[in-house]
Short mmCIF file of C-alpha atoms in Angstrom, two decimals:
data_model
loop_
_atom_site.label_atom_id
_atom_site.label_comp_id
_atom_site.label_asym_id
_atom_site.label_seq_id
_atom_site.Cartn_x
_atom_site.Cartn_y
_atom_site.Cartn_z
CA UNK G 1 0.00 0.00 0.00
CA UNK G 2 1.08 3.64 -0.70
CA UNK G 3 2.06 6.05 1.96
CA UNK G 4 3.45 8.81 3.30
CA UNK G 5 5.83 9.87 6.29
CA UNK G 6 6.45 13.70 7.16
CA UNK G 7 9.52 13.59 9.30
CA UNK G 8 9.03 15.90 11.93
CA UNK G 9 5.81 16.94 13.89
CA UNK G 10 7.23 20.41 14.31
CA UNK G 11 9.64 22.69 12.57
CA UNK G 12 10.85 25.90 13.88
CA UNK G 13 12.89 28.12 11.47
CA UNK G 14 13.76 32.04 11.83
CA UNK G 15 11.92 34.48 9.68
CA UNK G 16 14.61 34.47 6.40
CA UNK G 17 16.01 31.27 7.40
CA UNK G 18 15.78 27.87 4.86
CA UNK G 19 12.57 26.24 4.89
CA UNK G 20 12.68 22.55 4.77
CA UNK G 21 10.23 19.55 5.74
CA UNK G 22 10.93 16.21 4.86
CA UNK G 23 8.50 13.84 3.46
CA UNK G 24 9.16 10.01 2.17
CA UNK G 25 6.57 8.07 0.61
CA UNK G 26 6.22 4.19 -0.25
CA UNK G 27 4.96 3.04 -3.24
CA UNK G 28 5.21 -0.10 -5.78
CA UNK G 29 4.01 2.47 -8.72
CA UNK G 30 5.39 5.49 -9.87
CA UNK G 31 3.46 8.09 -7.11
CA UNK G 32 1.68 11.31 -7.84
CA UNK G 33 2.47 13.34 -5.02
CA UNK G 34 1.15 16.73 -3.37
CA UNK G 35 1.94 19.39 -0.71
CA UNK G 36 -0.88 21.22 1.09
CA UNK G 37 -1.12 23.59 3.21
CA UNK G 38 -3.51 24.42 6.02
CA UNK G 39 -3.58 27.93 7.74
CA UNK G 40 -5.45 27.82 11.31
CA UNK G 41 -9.52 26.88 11.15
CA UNK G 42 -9.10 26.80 7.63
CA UNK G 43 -9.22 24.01 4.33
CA UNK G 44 -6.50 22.64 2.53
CA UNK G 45 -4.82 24.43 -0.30
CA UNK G 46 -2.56 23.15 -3.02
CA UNK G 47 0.97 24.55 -2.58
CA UNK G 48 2.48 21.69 -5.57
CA UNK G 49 2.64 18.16 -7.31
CA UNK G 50 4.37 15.93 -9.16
CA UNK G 51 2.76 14.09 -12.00
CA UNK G 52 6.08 12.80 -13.19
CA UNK G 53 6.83 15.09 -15.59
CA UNK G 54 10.05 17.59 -14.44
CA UNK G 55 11.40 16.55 -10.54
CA UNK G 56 11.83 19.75 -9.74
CA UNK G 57 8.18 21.51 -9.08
CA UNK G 58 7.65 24.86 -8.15
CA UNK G 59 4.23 25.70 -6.31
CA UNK G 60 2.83 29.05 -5.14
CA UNK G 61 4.25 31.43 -2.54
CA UNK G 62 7.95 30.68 -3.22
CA UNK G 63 7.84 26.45 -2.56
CA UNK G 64 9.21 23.62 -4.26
CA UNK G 65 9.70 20.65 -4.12
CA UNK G 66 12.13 18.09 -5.58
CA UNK G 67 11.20 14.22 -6.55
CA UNK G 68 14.20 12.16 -5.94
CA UNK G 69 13.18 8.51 -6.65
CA UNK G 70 16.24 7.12 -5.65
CA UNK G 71 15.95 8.43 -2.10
CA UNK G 72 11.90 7.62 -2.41
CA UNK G 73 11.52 11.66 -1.25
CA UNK G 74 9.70 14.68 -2.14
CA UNK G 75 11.07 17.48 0.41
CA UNK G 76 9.41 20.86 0.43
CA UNK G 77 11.55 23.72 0.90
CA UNK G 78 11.42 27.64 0.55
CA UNK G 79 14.88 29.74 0.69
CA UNK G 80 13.60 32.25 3.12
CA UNK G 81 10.89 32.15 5.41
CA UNK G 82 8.42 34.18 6.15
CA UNK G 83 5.96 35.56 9.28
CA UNK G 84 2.91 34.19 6.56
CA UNK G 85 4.06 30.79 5.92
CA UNK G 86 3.14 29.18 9.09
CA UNK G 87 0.96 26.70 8.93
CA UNK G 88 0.41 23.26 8.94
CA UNK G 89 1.60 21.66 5.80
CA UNK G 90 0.78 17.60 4.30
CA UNK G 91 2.09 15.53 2.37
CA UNK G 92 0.14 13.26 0.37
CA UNK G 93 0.27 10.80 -2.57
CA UNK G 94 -2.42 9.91 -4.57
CA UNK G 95 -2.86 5.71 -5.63
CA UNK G 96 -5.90 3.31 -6.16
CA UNK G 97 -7.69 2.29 -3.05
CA UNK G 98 -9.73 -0.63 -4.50
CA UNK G 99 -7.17 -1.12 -8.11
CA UNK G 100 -10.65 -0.03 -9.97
CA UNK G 101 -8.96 2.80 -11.79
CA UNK G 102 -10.34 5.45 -9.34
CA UNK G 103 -7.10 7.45 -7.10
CA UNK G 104 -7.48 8.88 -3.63
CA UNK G 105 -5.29 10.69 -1.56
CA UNK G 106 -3.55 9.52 1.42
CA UNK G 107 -1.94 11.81 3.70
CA UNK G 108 1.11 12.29 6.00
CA UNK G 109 0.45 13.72 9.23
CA UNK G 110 1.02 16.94 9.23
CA UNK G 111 3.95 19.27 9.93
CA UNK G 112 3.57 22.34 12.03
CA UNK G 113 5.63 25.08 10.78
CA UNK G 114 6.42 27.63 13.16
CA UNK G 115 8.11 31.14 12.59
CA UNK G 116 10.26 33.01 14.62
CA UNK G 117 11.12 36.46 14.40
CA UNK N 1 -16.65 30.79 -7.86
CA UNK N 2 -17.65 29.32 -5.12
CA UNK N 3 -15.37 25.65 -4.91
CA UNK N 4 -16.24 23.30 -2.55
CA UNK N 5 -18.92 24.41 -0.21
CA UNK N 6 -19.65 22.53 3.10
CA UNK N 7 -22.32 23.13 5.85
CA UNK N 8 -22.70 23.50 8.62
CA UNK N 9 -19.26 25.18 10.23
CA UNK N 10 -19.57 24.12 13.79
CA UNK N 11 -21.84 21.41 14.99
CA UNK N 12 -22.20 19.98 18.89
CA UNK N 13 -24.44 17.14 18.62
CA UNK N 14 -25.36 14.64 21.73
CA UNK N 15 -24.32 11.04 21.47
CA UNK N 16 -26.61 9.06 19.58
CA UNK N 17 -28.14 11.67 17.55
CA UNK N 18 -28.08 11.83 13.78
CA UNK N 19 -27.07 14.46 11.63
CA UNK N 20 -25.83 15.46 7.89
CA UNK N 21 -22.54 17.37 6.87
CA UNK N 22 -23.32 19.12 3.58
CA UNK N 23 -21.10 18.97 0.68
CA UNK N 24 -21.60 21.00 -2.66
CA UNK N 25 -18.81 21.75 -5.60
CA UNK N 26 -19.79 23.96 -8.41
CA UNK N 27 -17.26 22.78 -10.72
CA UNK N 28 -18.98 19.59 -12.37
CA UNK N 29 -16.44 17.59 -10.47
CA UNK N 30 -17.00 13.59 -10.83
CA UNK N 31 -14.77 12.52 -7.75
CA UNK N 32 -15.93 14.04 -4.46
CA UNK N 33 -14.44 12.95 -0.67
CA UNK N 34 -14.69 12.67 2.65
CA UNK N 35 -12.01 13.52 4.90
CA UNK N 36 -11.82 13.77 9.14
CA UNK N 37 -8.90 15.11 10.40
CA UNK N 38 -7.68 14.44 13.91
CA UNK N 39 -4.63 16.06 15.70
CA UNK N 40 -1.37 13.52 14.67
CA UNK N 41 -3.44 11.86 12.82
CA UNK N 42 -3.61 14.01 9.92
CA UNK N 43 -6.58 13.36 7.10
CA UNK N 44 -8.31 10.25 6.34
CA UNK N 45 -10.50 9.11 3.64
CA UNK N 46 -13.88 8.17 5.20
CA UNK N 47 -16.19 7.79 1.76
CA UNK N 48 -15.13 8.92 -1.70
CA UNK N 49 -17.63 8.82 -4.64
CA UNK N 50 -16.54 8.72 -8.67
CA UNK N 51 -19.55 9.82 -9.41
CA UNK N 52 -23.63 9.95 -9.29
CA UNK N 53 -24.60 7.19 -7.76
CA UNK N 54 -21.54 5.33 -7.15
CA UNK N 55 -19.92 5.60 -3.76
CA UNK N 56 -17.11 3.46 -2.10
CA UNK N 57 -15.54 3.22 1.34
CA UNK N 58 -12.06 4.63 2.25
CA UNK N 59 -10.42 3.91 5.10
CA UNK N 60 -12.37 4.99 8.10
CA UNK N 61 -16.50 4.24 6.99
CA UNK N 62 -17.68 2.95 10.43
CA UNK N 63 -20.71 5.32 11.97
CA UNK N 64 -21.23 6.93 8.19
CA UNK N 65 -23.16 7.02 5.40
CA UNK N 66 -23.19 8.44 2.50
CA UNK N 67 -25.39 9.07 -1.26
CA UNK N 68 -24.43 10.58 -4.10
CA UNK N 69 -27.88 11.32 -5.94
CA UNK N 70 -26.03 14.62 -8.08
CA UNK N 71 -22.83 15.46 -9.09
CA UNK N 72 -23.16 18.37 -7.26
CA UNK N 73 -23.87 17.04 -3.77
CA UNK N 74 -22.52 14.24 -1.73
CA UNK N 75 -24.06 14.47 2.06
CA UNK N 76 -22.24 12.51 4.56
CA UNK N 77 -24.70 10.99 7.95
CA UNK N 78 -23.57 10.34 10.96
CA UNK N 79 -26.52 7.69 11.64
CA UNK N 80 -25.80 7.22 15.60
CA UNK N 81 -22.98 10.17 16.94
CA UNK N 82 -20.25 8.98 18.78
CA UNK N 83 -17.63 11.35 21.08
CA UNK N 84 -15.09 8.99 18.75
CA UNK N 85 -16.39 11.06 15.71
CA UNK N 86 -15.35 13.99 17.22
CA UNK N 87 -12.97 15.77 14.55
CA UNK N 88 -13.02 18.50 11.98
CA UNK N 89 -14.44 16.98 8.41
CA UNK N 90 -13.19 18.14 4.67
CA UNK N 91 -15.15 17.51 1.85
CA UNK N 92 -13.00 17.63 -0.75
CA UNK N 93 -13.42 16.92 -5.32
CA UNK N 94 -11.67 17.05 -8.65
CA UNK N 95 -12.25 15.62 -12.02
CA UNK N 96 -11.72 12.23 -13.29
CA UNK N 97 -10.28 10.28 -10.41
CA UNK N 98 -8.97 8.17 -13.15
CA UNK N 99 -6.23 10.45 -13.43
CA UNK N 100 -4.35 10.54 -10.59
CA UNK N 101 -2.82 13.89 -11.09
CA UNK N 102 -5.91 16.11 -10.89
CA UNK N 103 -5.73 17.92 -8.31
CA UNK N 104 -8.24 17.62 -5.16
CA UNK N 105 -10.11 20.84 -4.21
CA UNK N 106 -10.85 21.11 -0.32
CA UNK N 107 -13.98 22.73 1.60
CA UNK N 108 -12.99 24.81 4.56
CA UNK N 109 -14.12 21.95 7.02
CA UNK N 110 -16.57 21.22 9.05
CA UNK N 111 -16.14 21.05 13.11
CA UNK N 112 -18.18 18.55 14.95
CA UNK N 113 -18.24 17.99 18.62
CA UNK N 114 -20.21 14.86 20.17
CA UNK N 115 -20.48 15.49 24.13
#
């Protein structure tokens, strides 16, 4: 079965300091993978993916991503963080449940990102 | 544009009671979800649906129930509330889920408390 691990529950990075959470994921197939984010009391939002066309992916608000099959990661990192970019963020990948030809996403769970001035 | 709309935002419901989580998605999106999300636990697929009338359990069905009648709506029940189903709930969609790189739109969640 596919899944995810997010390596780290927390993260705590200066404001203007590297950004980086790890993520790993296990899969027979070739995955589709995604990074969300979640700001407090609030849905998920798409920050990336990878649908195995260039490994390195670049997603909104200054993120990317890089797919390194070799190392079966997909780490999420931003050069310079800012006060805005804390949140929680997922991993997920995206495989057949039931092998019926219909995908759903499994997530990692969770990494808090938290700011510091 | 409206996305993925859920209702209601907050819910406390006594154990035992019934109740329905609304989901709607304006974008004439086949696949629609349903996610609970507990702290550490992160999200987890309780019922997905690939389109009207066809639904199919995920990984966490017990205590729900769920129709898909449009393919605008997909209502999930909680037929007999539990404190266990305490957690915040996503409705999430996309197109085809037969391609596995569409990407899956989220609600803004729906907060349930069972006392």
């Amino acid at each position: 079965a596919q899944s995810v691990t997010q390596l780290g529950s927390h993260v705590s990075v200066s404001e203007g300091a590297l950004v980086l959470l790890r993520c790993n994921y296990s899969s027979s197939v070739p995955p589709y993978l995604f990074w969300y984010v979640q700001y407090p009391n609030q849905g998920l939002q798409l920050l990336l993916k990878y649908t195995s066309a260039a490994t390195l992916v670049k997603g909104i608000n200054g993120f990317e991503a890089e797919f390194k099959k070799s190392e079966t990661s997909f780490h999420l990192t931003k050069p310079s963080a800012h006060m805005s970019d804390a949140a929680e963020y997922f991993c997920a990948v995206r495989h057949s449940y039931s092998g019926a030809g219909s995908y759903q996403l499994t997530f990692g769970k969770g990494t808090k990102l938290s700011v510091i001035p | 544009n409206a996305g993925v709309t859920q209702t209601p935002k907050f819910q406390v419901l006594k154990t035992g009671q019934s109740m329905t989580l609304q989901c709607a998605q304006d974008m004439n999106h086949e696949y629609m979800s349903w996610y609970r999300q507990d702290p550490g636990m992160g999200l987890r697929l309780i019922h997905y649906s690939v389109g009207a009338g066809i639904t199919d359990q995920g990984e966490v069905p017990n205590g729900y129930n769920v129709s898909r009648s449009t393919t605008e709506d997909f209502p999930l029940r909680l037929l007999s509330a539990a404190p266990s189903q305490t957690s915040v709930y996503f409705c999430a969609s996309s197109y085809s889920s037969g391609a596995p790189g569409n990407t899956i739109y989220f609600g803004e969640g729906s907060w349930l408390t069972v006392v």
